[in-house]
Every structure is written in structure tokens, then in C-alpha cells.
mmCIF file of C-alpha atoms in Angstrom:
data_model
loop_
_atom_site.group_PDB
_atom_site.id
_atom_site.type_symbol
_atom_site.label_atom_id
_atom_site.label_comp_id
_atom_site.label_asym_id
_atom_site.label_seq_id
_atom_site.Cartn_x
_atom_site.Cartn_y
_atom_site.Cartn_z
ATOM 1 C CA UNK A 1 -57.317 -33.354 11.531
ATOM 2 C CA UNK A 2 -57.705 -37.070 12.231
ATOM 3 C CA UNK A 3 -57.115 -39.439 9.366
ATOM 4 C CA UNK A 4 -60.210 -41.081 7.979
ATOM 5 C CA UNK A 5 -59.371 -44.795 8.324
ATOM 6 C CA UNK A 6 -60.836 -45.386 4.865
ATOM 7 C CA UNK A 7 -58.689 -42.704 3.215
ATOM 8 C CA UNK A 8 -54.991 -42.906 2.394
ATOM 9 C CA UNK A 9 -54.170 -39.266 3.175
ATOM 10 C CA UNK A 10 -50.746 -37.638 2.886
ATOM 11 C CA UNK A 11 -47.506 -39.604 2.965
ATOM 12 C CA UNK A 12 -44.097 -37.991 2.722
ATOM 13 C CA UNK A 13 -41.821 -39.604 0.146
ATOM 14 C CA UNK A 14 -39.108 -38.972 2.658
ATOM 15 C CA UNK A 15 -35.641 -37.955 1.559
ATOM 16 C CA UNK A 16 -32.761 -40.081 2.852
ATOM 17 C CA UNK A 17 -30.093 -38.027 4.650
ATOM 18 C CA UNK A 18 -26.611 -39.226 3.729
ATOM 19 C CA UNK A 19 -23.190 -38.705 5.180
ATOM 20 C CA UNK A 20 -20.340 -37.926 2.799
ATOM 21 C CA UNK A 21 -19.463 -41.250 1.210
ATOM 22 C CA UNK A 22 -23.033 -42.491 1.062
ATOM 23 C CA UNK A 23 -23.802 -43.909 4.516
ATOM 24 C CA UNK A 24 -27.326 -43.172 5.745
ATOM 25 C CA UNK A 25 -27.508 -40.545 8.496
ATOM 26 C CA UNK A 26 -30.011 -42.183 10.839
ATOM 27 C CA UNK A 27 -30.313 -39.385 13.447
ATOM 28 C CA UNK A 28 -31.165 -36.862 10.738
ATOM 29 C CA UNK A 29 -33.640 -39.318 9.208
ATOM 30 C CA UNK A 30 -35.439 -39.704 12.533
ATOM 31 C CA UNK A 31 -35.446 -35.946 13.121
ATOM 32 C CA UNK A 32 -36.952 -35.226 9.721
ATOM 33 C CA UNK A 33 -39.528 -38.025 9.952
ATOM 34 C CA UNK A 34 -40.740 -36.658 13.256
ATOM 35 C CA UNK A 35 -40.942 -33.187 11.716
ATOM 36 C CA UNK A 36 -43.141 -34.146 8.754
ATOM 37 C CA UNK A 37 -45.409 -36.327 10.887
ATOM 38 C CA UNK A 38 -45.879 -33.456 13.345
ATOM 39 C CA UNK A 39 -46.642 -30.960 10.584
ATOM 40 C CA UNK A 40 -49.327 -32.603 8.485
ATOM 41 C CA UNK A 41 -48.233 -35.992 7.138
ATOM 42 C CA UNK A 42 -50.168 -39.121 8.057
ATOM 43 C CA UNK A 43 -47.258 -41.403 7.214
ATOM 44 C CA UNK A 44 -43.797 -41.534 5.704
ATOM 45 C CA UNK A 45 -42.802 -43.649 2.733
ATOM 46 C CA UNK A 46 -39.216 -44.825 2.945
ATOM 47 C CA UNK A 47 -37.162 -45.864 -0.102
ATOM 48 C CA UNK A 48 -39.266 -44.020 -2.663
ATOM 49 C CA UNK A 49 -37.872 -42.081 -5.611
ATOM 50 C CA UNK A 50 -37.237 -38.945 -3.552
ATOM 51 C CA UNK A 51 -35.559 -41.166 -0.955
ATOM 52 C CA UNK A 52 -33.130 -42.644 -3.521
ATOM 53 C CA UNK A 53 -34.702 -46.021 -2.802
ATOM 54 C CA UNK A 54 -33.272 -47.823 -5.835
ATOM 55 C CA UNK A 55 -29.769 -47.030 -4.503
ATOM 56 C CA UNK A 56 -30.431 -48.452 -1.023
ATOM 57 C CA UNK A 57 -29.498 -52.043 -0.299
ATOM 58 C CA UNK A 58 -30.656 -54.412 2.421
ATOM 59 C CA UNK A 59 -28.377 -53.168 5.250
ATOM 60 C CA UNK A 60 -29.459 -49.543 4.796
ATOM 61 C CA UNK A 61 -33.134 -50.487 4.551
ATOM 62 C CA UNK A 62 -32.991 -52.578 7.710
ATOM 63 C CA UNK A 63 -31.185 -49.837 9.618
ATOM 64 C CA UNK A 64 -33.596 -47.122 8.495
ATOM 65 C CA UNK A 65 -36.693 -49.080 9.405
ATOM 66 C CA UNK A 66 -35.165 -49.990 12.757
ATOM 67 C CA UNK A 67 -34.246 -46.382 13.488
ATOM 68 C CA UNK A 68 -37.788 -45.109 12.904
ATOM 69 C CA UNK A 69 -39.432 -47.891 14.878
ATOM 70 C CA UNK A 70 -36.883 -47.433 17.656
ATOM 71 C CA UNK A 71 -37.755 -43.742 17.750
ATOM 72 C CA UNK A 72 -41.390 -44.563 18.492
ATOM 73 C CA UNK A 73 -42.834 -44.129 15.006
ATOM 74 C CA UNK A 74 -45.633 -46.681 14.664
ATOM 75 C CA UNK A 75 -45.000 -48.835 11.583
ATOM 76 C CA UNK A 76 -48.560 -50.133 11.441
ATOM 77 C CA UNK A 77 -49.929 -46.609 11.044
ATOM 78 C CA UNK A 78 -47.081 -44.431 9.839
ATOM 79 C CA UNK A 79 -44.607 -46.329 7.640
ATOM 80 C CA UNK A 80 -44.846 -47.442 4.024
ATOM 81 C CA UNK A 81 -41.862 -48.944 2.225
ATOM 82 C CA UNK A 82 -40.903 -48.477 -1.406
ATOM 83 C CA UNK A 83 -39.855 -51.572 -3.339
ATOM 84 C CA UNK A 84 -37.573 -50.977 -6.332
ATOM 85 C CA UNK A 85 -35.679 -53.873 -7.888
ATOM 86 C CA UNK A 86 -35.091 -55.435 -11.258
ATOM 87 C CA UNK A 87 -34.751 -58.849 -9.612
ATOM 88 C CA UNK A 88 -37.845 -60.591 -8.278
ATOM 89 C CA UNK A 89 -35.738 -62.173 -5.522
ATOM 90 C CA UNK A 90 -34.484 -58.777 -4.363
ATOM 91 C CA UNK A 91 -37.964 -57.223 -4.531
ATOM 92 C CA UNK A 92 -39.337 -59.995 -2.320
ATOM 93 C CA UNK A 93 -36.481 -59.571 0.170
ATOM 94 C CA UNK A 94 -37.104 -55.810 0.342
ATOM 95 C CA UNK A 95 -40.792 -56.423 0.967
ATOM 96 C CA UNK A 96 -40.176 -59.066 3.606
ATOM 97 C CA UNK A 97 -37.846 -56.722 5.481
ATOM 98 C CA UNK A 98 -40.521 -54.039 5.651
ATOM 99 C CA UNK A 99 -43.462 -56.315 6.375
ATOM 100 C CA UNK A 100 -41.586 -58.167 9.115
ATOM 101 C CA UNK A 101 -41.277 -54.988 11.186
ATOM 102 C CA UNK A 102 -44.996 -54.330 10.751
ATOM 103 C CA UNK A 103 -44.966 -51.677 8.004
ATOM 104 C CA UNK A 104 -48.436 -50.544 7.030
ATOM 105 C CA UNK A 105 -47.909 -51.241 3.349
ATOM 106 C CA UNK A 106 -45.718 -51.264 0.260
ATOM 107 C CA UNK A 107 -45.198 -48.995 -2.742
ATOM 108 C CA UNK A 108 -44.069 -51.391 -5.476
ATOM 109 C CA UNK A 109 -42.475 -50.257 -8.718
ATOM 110 C CA UNK A 110 -42.377 -52.630 -11.680
ATOM 111 C CA UNK A 111 -39.064 -54.296 -12.630
ATOM 112 C CA UNK A 112 -37.249 -51.614 -14.581
ATOM 113 C CA UNK A 113 -34.194 -53.033 -16.347
ATOM 114 C CA UNK A 114 -35.912 -54.660 -19.321
ATOM 115 C CA UNK A 115 -37.893 -52.259 -21.485
ATOM 116 C CA UNK A 116 -40.798 -52.870 -23.843
ATOM 117 C CA UNK A 117 -42.208 -55.612 -21.622
ATOM 118 C CA UNK A 118 -45.835 -56.668 -21.992
ATOM 119 C CA UNK A 119 -48.687 -56.559 -19.512
ATOM 120 C CA UNK A 120 -48.554 -60.353 -19.571
ATOM 121 C CA UNK A 121 -44.947 -60.326 -18.424
ATOM 122 C CA UNK A 122 -45.651 -57.748 -15.732
ATOM 123 C CA UNK A 123 -48.664 -59.697 -14.530
ATOM 124 C CA UNK A 124 -46.460 -62.772 -14.149
ATOM 125 C CA UNK A 125 -43.819 -60.787 -12.230
ATOM 126 C CA UNK A 126 -46.283 -59.199 -9.807
ATOM 127 C CA UNK A 127 -48.132 -62.505 -9.364
ATOM 128 C CA UNK A 128 -44.906 -64.267 -8.420
ATOM 129 C CA UNK A 129 -44.031 -61.383 -6.095
ATOM 130 C CA UNK A 130 -47.322 -61.715 -4.181
ATOM 131 C CA UNK A 131 -47.221 -65.506 -4.187
ATOM 132 C CA UNK A 132 -43.706 -65.549 -2.705
ATOM 133 C CA UNK A 133 -44.788 -63.137 0.036
ATOM 134 C CA UNK A 134 -47.696 -65.421 0.820
ATOM 135 C CA UNK A 135 -49.999 -64.494 3.720
ATOM 136 C CA UNK A 136 -47.818 -61.542 4.707
ATOM 137 C CA UNK A 137 -48.665 -59.703 1.469
ATOM 138 C CA UNK A 138 -50.856 -56.707 2.220
ATOM 139 C CA UNK A 139 -51.759 -53.128 1.385
ATOM 140 C CA UNK A 140 -49.777 -52.780 -1.843
ATOM 141 C CA UNK A 141 -49.747 -49.584 -3.861
ATOM 142 C CA UNK A 142 -48.684 -50.158 -7.484
ATOM 143 C CA UNK A 143 -46.205 -47.466 -8.523
ATOM 144 C CA UNK A 144 -46.631 -45.940 -11.994
ATOM 145 C CA UNK A 145 -43.636 -43.694 -12.677
ATOM 146 C CA UNK A 146 -42.718 -44.215 -16.337
ATOM 147 C CA UNK A 147 -40.316 -41.249 -16.433
ATOM 148 C CA UNK A 148 -38.023 -43.266 -14.143
ATOM 149 C CA UNK A 149 -38.796 -46.925 -14.838
ATOM 150 C CA UNK A 150 -39.792 -46.586 -18.524
ATOM 151 C CA UNK A 151 -42.272 -49.378 -17.698
ATOM 152 C CA UNK A 152 -45.981 -48.627 -17.639
ATOM 153 C CA UNK A 153 -48.549 -49.804 -15.111
ATOM 154 C CA UNK A 154 -51.628 -49.937 -17.322
ATOM 155 C CA UNK A 155 -55.281 -49.693 -16.355
ATOM 156 C CA UNK A 156 -55.724 -53.240 -17.644
ATOM 157 C CA UNK A 157 -52.838 -54.608 -15.583
ATOM 158 C CA UNK A 158 -54.312 -53.089 -12.431
ATOM 159 C CA UNK A 159 -57.651 -54.714 -13.273
ATOM 160 C CA UNK A 160 -56.080 -58.155 -13.504
ATOM 161 C CA UNK A 161 -53.992 -57.771 -10.347
ATOM 162 C CA UNK A 162 -56.771 -56.407 -8.152
ATOM 163 C CA UNK A 163 -59.006 -59.307 -9.146
ATOM 164 C CA UNK A 164 -56.291 -61.907 -8.679
ATOM 165 C CA UNK A 165 -55.111 -60.466 -5.342
ATOM 166 C CA UNK A 166 -58.157 -58.839 -3.707
ATOM 167 C CA UNK A 167 -57.363 -57.003 -0.521
ATOM 168 C CA UNK A 168 -53.639 -57.077 -1.357
ATOM 169 C CA UNK A 169 -53.593 -54.604 -4.247
ATOM 170 C CA UNK A 170 -55.154 -51.581 -2.589
ATOM 171 C CA UNK A 171 -54.024 -48.629 -4.671
ATOM 172 C CA UNK A 172 -52.072 -47.015 -7.489
ATOM 173 C CA UNK A 173 -49.647 -44.137 -7.195
ATOM 174 C CA UNK A 174 -49.695 -42.254 -10.488
ATOM 175 C CA UNK A 175 -46.524 -40.245 -11.009
ATOM 176 C CA UNK A 176 -46.998 -39.871 -14.749
ATOM 177 C CA UNK A 177 -47.546 -36.101 -14.296
ATOM 178 C CA UNK A 178 -50.355 -36.516 -16.823
ATOM 179 C CA UNK A 179 -53.875 -35.802 -15.597
ATOM 180 C CA UNK A 180 -55.680 -37.898 -18.253
ATOM 181 C CA UNK A 181 -53.727 -40.907 -16.962
ATOM 182 C CA UNK A 182 -54.795 -40.152 -13.392
ATOM 183 C CA UNK A 183 -58.355 -39.714 -14.625
ATOM 184 C CA UNK A 184 -58.258 -43.116 -16.336
ATOM 185 C CA UNK A 185 -57.118 -44.808 -13.119
ATOM 186 C CA UNK A 186 -59.874 -43.038 -11.181
ATOM 187 C CA UNK A 187 -62.544 -44.015 -13.687
ATOM 188 C CA UNK A 188 -61.530 -47.679 -13.837
ATOM 189 C CA UNK A 189 -60.362 -48.220 -10.249
ATOM 190 C CA UNK A 190 -62.098 -45.648 -8.094
ATOM 191 C CA UNK A 191 -62.596 -48.174 -5.305
ATOM 192 C CA UNK A 192 -58.806 -48.331 -4.876
ATOM 193 C CA UNK A 193 -56.658 -45.624 -3.312
ATOM 194 C CA UNK A 194 -55.609 -43.625 -6.362
ATOM 195 C CA UNK A 195 -52.704 -41.394 -5.323
ATOM 196 C CA UNK A 196 -51.063 -38.535 -7.191
ATOM 197 C CA UNK A 197 -47.333 -37.876 -7.271
ATOM 198 C CA UNK A 198 -47.408 -34.468 -8.983
ATOM 199 C CA UNK A 199 -48.572 -31.991 -6.357
ATOM 200 C CA UNK A 200 -49.786 -29.577 -9.036
ATOM 201 C CA UNK A 201 -52.468 -32.114 -10.070
ATOM 202 C CA UNK A 202 -53.362 -33.208 -6.558
ATOM 203 C CA UNK A 203 -56.295 -30.964 -5.657
ATOM 204 C CA UNK A 204 -58.011 -31.580 -9.004
ATOM 205 C CA UNK A 205 -57.581 -35.327 -8.606
ATOM 206 C CA UNK A 206 -58.910 -35.281 -5.034
ATOM 207 C CA UNK A 207 -62.027 -33.500 -6.214
ATOM 208 C CA UNK A 208 -62.449 -36.341 -8.724
ATOM 209 C CA UNK A 209 -62.048 -39.046 -6.083
ATOM 210 C CA UNK A 210 -58.316 -39.520 -5.449
ATOM 211 C CA UNK A 211 -57.439 -40.492 -1.877
ATOM 212 C CA UNK A 212 -54.242 -38.524 -1.404
ATOM 213 C CA UNK A 213 -50.576 -38.494 -2.243
ATOM 214 C CA UNK A 214 -47.129 -39.896 -1.630
ATOM 215 C CA UNK A 215 -44.984 -36.956 -2.661
ATOM 216 C CA UNK A 216 -41.651 -35.219 -2.319
ATOM 217 C CA UNK A 217 -42.861 -31.710 -1.501
ATOM 218 C CA UNK A 218 -44.360 -33.150 1.690
ATOM 219 C CA UNK A 219 -40.756 -33.028 2.931
ATOM 220 C CA UNK A 220 -41.012 -29.247 2.871
ATOM 221 C CA UNK A 221 -44.564 -27.940 3.293
ATOM 222 C CA UNK A 222 -46.798 -30.762 4.563
ATOM 223 C CA UNK A 223 -49.042 -28.221 6.266
ATOM 224 C CA UNK A 224 -49.788 -26.625 2.870
ATOM 225 C CA UNK A 225 -50.474 -29.952 1.176
ATOM 226 C CA UNK A 226 -52.996 -31.195 3.716
ATOM 227 C CA UNK A 227 -55.889 -29.001 2.454
ATOM 228 C CA UNK A 228 -55.186 -30.268 -1.081
ATOM 229 C CA UNK A 229 -55.357 -33.874 0.106
ATOM 230 C CA UNK A 230 -58.445 -33.588 2.283
ATOM 231 C CA UNK A 231 -60.459 -30.795 0.702
ATOM 232 C CA UNK A 232 -59.207 -30.547 -2.884
ATOM 233 C CA UNK A 233 -58.325 -26.876 -2.399
ATOM 234 C CA UNK A 234 -55.859 -25.490 -4.935
ATOM 235 C CA UNK A 235 -52.836 -23.612 -3.604
ATOM 236 C CA UNK A 236 -50.782 -21.482 -6.024
ATOM 237 C CA UNK A 237 -47.917 -21.428 -3.523
ATOM 238 C CA UNK A 238 -47.559 -25.203 -3.827
ATOM 239 C CA UNK A 239 -47.667 -24.976 -7.617
ATOM 240 C CA UNK A 240 -45.000 -22.257 -7.656
ATOM 241 C CA UNK A 241 -42.802 -24.253 -5.317
ATOM 242 C CA UNK A 242 -43.064 -27.402 -7.458
ATOM 243 C CA UNK A 243 -42.287 -25.411 -10.605
ATOM 244 C CA UNK A 244 -39.190 -23.978 -8.943
ATOM 245 C CA UNK A 245 -37.949 -27.361 -7.712
ATOM 246 C CA UNK A 246 -38.497 -28.885 -11.143
ATOM 247 C CA UNK A 247 -36.135 -26.316 -12.667
ATOM 248 C CA UNK A 248 -33.292 -28.122 -10.844
ATOM 249 C CA UNK A 249 -32.357 -31.793 -10.540
ATOM 250 C CA UNK A 250 -35.342 -32.681 -8.361
ATOM 251 C CA UNK A 251 -33.932 -35.108 -5.801
ATOM 252 C CA UNK A 252 -30.898 -33.002 -4.854
ATOM 253 C CA UNK A 253 -33.115 -29.904 -4.772
ATOM 254 C CA UNK A 254 -35.570 -31.432 -2.305
ATOM 255 C CA UNK A 255 -32.757 -32.693 -0.095
ATOM 256 C CA UNK A 256 -31.007 -29.333 -0.106
ATOM 257 C CA UNK A 257 -34.266 -27.617 0.853
ATOM 258 C CA UNK A 258 -34.780 -30.037 3.732
ATOM 259 C CA UNK A 259 -31.420 -28.886 5.065
ATOM 260 C CA UNK A 260 -32.442 -25.271 4.534
ATOM 261 C CA UNK A 261 -35.681 -25.911 6.385
ATOM 262 C CA UNK A 262 -33.838 -27.348 9.373
ATOM 263 C CA UNK A 263 -30.920 -24.913 9.209
ATOM 264 C CA UNK A 264 -28.604 -27.896 8.743
ATOM 265 C CA UNK A 265 -26.402 -28.218 5.665
ATOM 266 C CA UNK A 266 -25.701 -31.821 6.662
ATOM 267 C CA UNK A 267 -28.824 -32.923 4.763
ATOM 268 C CA UNK A 268 -27.355 -32.137 1.329
ATOM 269 C CA UNK A 269 -25.203 -35.145 0.423
ATOM 270 C CA UNK A 270 -26.392 -37.601 -2.236
ATOM 271 C CA UNK A 271 -25.510 -41.244 -2.859
ATOM 272 C CA UNK A 272 -23.620 -41.798 -6.131
ATOM 273 C CA UNK A 273 -24.374 -41.639 -8.996
ATOM 274 C CA UNK A 274 -26.534 -38.664 -7.950
ATOM 275 C CA UNK A 275 -24.713 -35.469 -7.016
ATOM 276 C CA UNK A 276 -25.656 -32.571 -4.738
ATOM 277 C CA UNK A 277 -26.478 -29.093 -5.961
ATOM 278 C CA UNK A 278 -23.518 -26.740 -6.096
ATOM 279 C CA UNK A 279 -23.311 -23.669 -3.897
ATOM 280 C CA UNK A 280 -24.650 -21.241 -6.499
ATOM 281 C CA UNK A 281 -27.636 -23.506 -7.204
ATOM 282 C CA UNK A 282 -28.380 -23.819 -3.493
ATOM 283 C CA UNK A 283 -28.297 -20.066 -2.979
ATOM 284 C CA UNK A 284 -30.701 -19.433 -5.852
ATOM 285 C CA UNK A 285 -33.027 -22.218 -4.772
ATOM 286 C CA UNK A 286 -33.090 -21.156 -1.122
ATOM 287 C CA UNK A 287 -33.832 -17.545 -2.064
ATOM 288 C CA UNK A 288 -36.690 -18.651 -4.313
ATOM 289 C CA UNK A 289 -38.066 -21.003 -1.643
ATOM 290 C CA UNK A 290 -38.040 -18.232 0.951
ATOM 291 C CA UNK A 291 -39.759 -15.815 -1.419
ATOM 292 C CA UNK A 292 -42.441 -18.335 -2.424
ATOM 293 C CA UNK A 293 -43.220 -19.467 1.120
ATOM 294 C CA UNK A 294 -43.233 -15.866 2.424
ATOM 295 C CA UNK A 295 -46.002 -15.168 -0.081
ATOM 296 C CA UNK A 296 -48.135 -17.698 1.789
ATOM 297 C CA UNK A 297 -47.276 -16.185 5.142
ATOM 298 C CA UNK A 298 -48.258 -12.750 3.889
#
């Protein structure tokens, strides 16, 4: 199905394959990116939460972007870049790295070290971020994931930013896992691309006007997610799979399942301080994944 140019669609919050010791495994990254793009994803989002983006510095980010572009993946159509930094200077550098290679857009989390900050403070931070990027600033998705950042992106903050930076702030990714929050973003900002991080809420949100998702389960079953994104069709297999993954540490579980999918245990390593699943966890998770996905095949 061709992507409607006016619709965001499905982006894989791509996991970052690591070698033991924490170096990024670029060949495995390219292999997996090609897989998800061939099986239902419209784009990949590097350096998101599932991709351990907050643990990736400038050298890794530059190498990863270069590897995908060098492999023929079109940045202007198929690459978004996550921005995660407590420092404004570092956030701008991350954005400049991605935009300079022609990335389609950015997924920008709020600064996350200081807690209890006001909308006024966040407005100042985002305003300075866009002003420092200057004319290169484009296609920015604001990232609301309070379970990780403990910093809220409010409906009112989005209102101020979209008016101050029209055509630059183009969407909100809501990973609150709370449908009333998604509903509030849709009601107030339906002209923006409202995206849903929790796959279990995705079909309902699409029926209410959401434009798609940047999500972790797209690493595993993009072909099952596409009908949710484009037609708002519920799929109990997706819900069961998300429930199972959420019973483990989520990031290591997704990465282990990517290795299972490819028949390659080399995808399992994590960058410290995160740790991989142990062997007994992997065995249980793989058995459950096979059982859940076989139910779809049947």
C-alpha cells in the first residue's frame, strides 16, 4: 500500500544492535532496517526509546545514519531521528547531525534531568532549540513519554509551539499509554500528526483521527500493524504480543525477539546500564512469541 503523502503512517522505533561491550553493530542495523521497510514500515526512527537513543553519543549517531544512507535507504522519505538530551547544546547537535544528512524529520523529547519544570520553561527550551537550528528546522514530532522523562508535553505547550513555529512542529507522539491523553491531543491538535506509542491503543486512535505510530513492536510484526495504522482495524494478536513483551523489561525483550526473528542471537546485547534477558527469560519469551504469532497464521 502506498503511503498517503499527507499521512505519517508506520515508523519502526528501530532497536540498535550492539556488539558485546556496547559498540553499534552496523551490518545488523542495516539488515534489520531493510527487513522492517520491506515488511510494512514506511520509515524507521533511529535513536528512539526502543533504540536506546539516550545512551547513544555523537559518533554512534553519525555512524548509524551513514550506514543506512550508504545502504540506499532514502533519508528524505524513510529516516526520522530521535533527539534525547538534557543539554540544549547536545540536543541541537543531535538534530543538526540528522538534518544534515537529509533526515525526513525529528522526534524530540523534552529535557529530562530537571523534574517539575513548567510549561513556560519547556516553551523556552524548545523555542531556543528551534531558533538555534534556524532554517534547517523541519518536521518535528514532540515526544510525550512521561514514564521515561517524567516531563509532560501538555496540550497547552503544543498549542504555543505550533503557533510560534508553524510548519516546524508537525506532530505529537503520545507514549503515555493513556487513551484520554491521546484523545485530548486529537481534540486540540487534530491538524497535526498525532501518533500513538502503545500499539494496543493504536487502532482506536486511528479511528478517531490519529495518523499512525512510531513503535517498538514494528520491529517484529510490521505487517500486522499496518492495518491498524491505515484502517483502524483491531488485532488481538498484536495486543497479546504487547502484553507479553510488557511482562519483561521491554527494551531487552524487543531486541531479543529481533534476534529470534532473524535466527541470530547476535542481536541480544544491550548498552550499559541496560542488561540483556537471561537464557531462561529468552526461552519463555520466544515460546510465547511463537505461540502468539502462530495463532495469527492459523
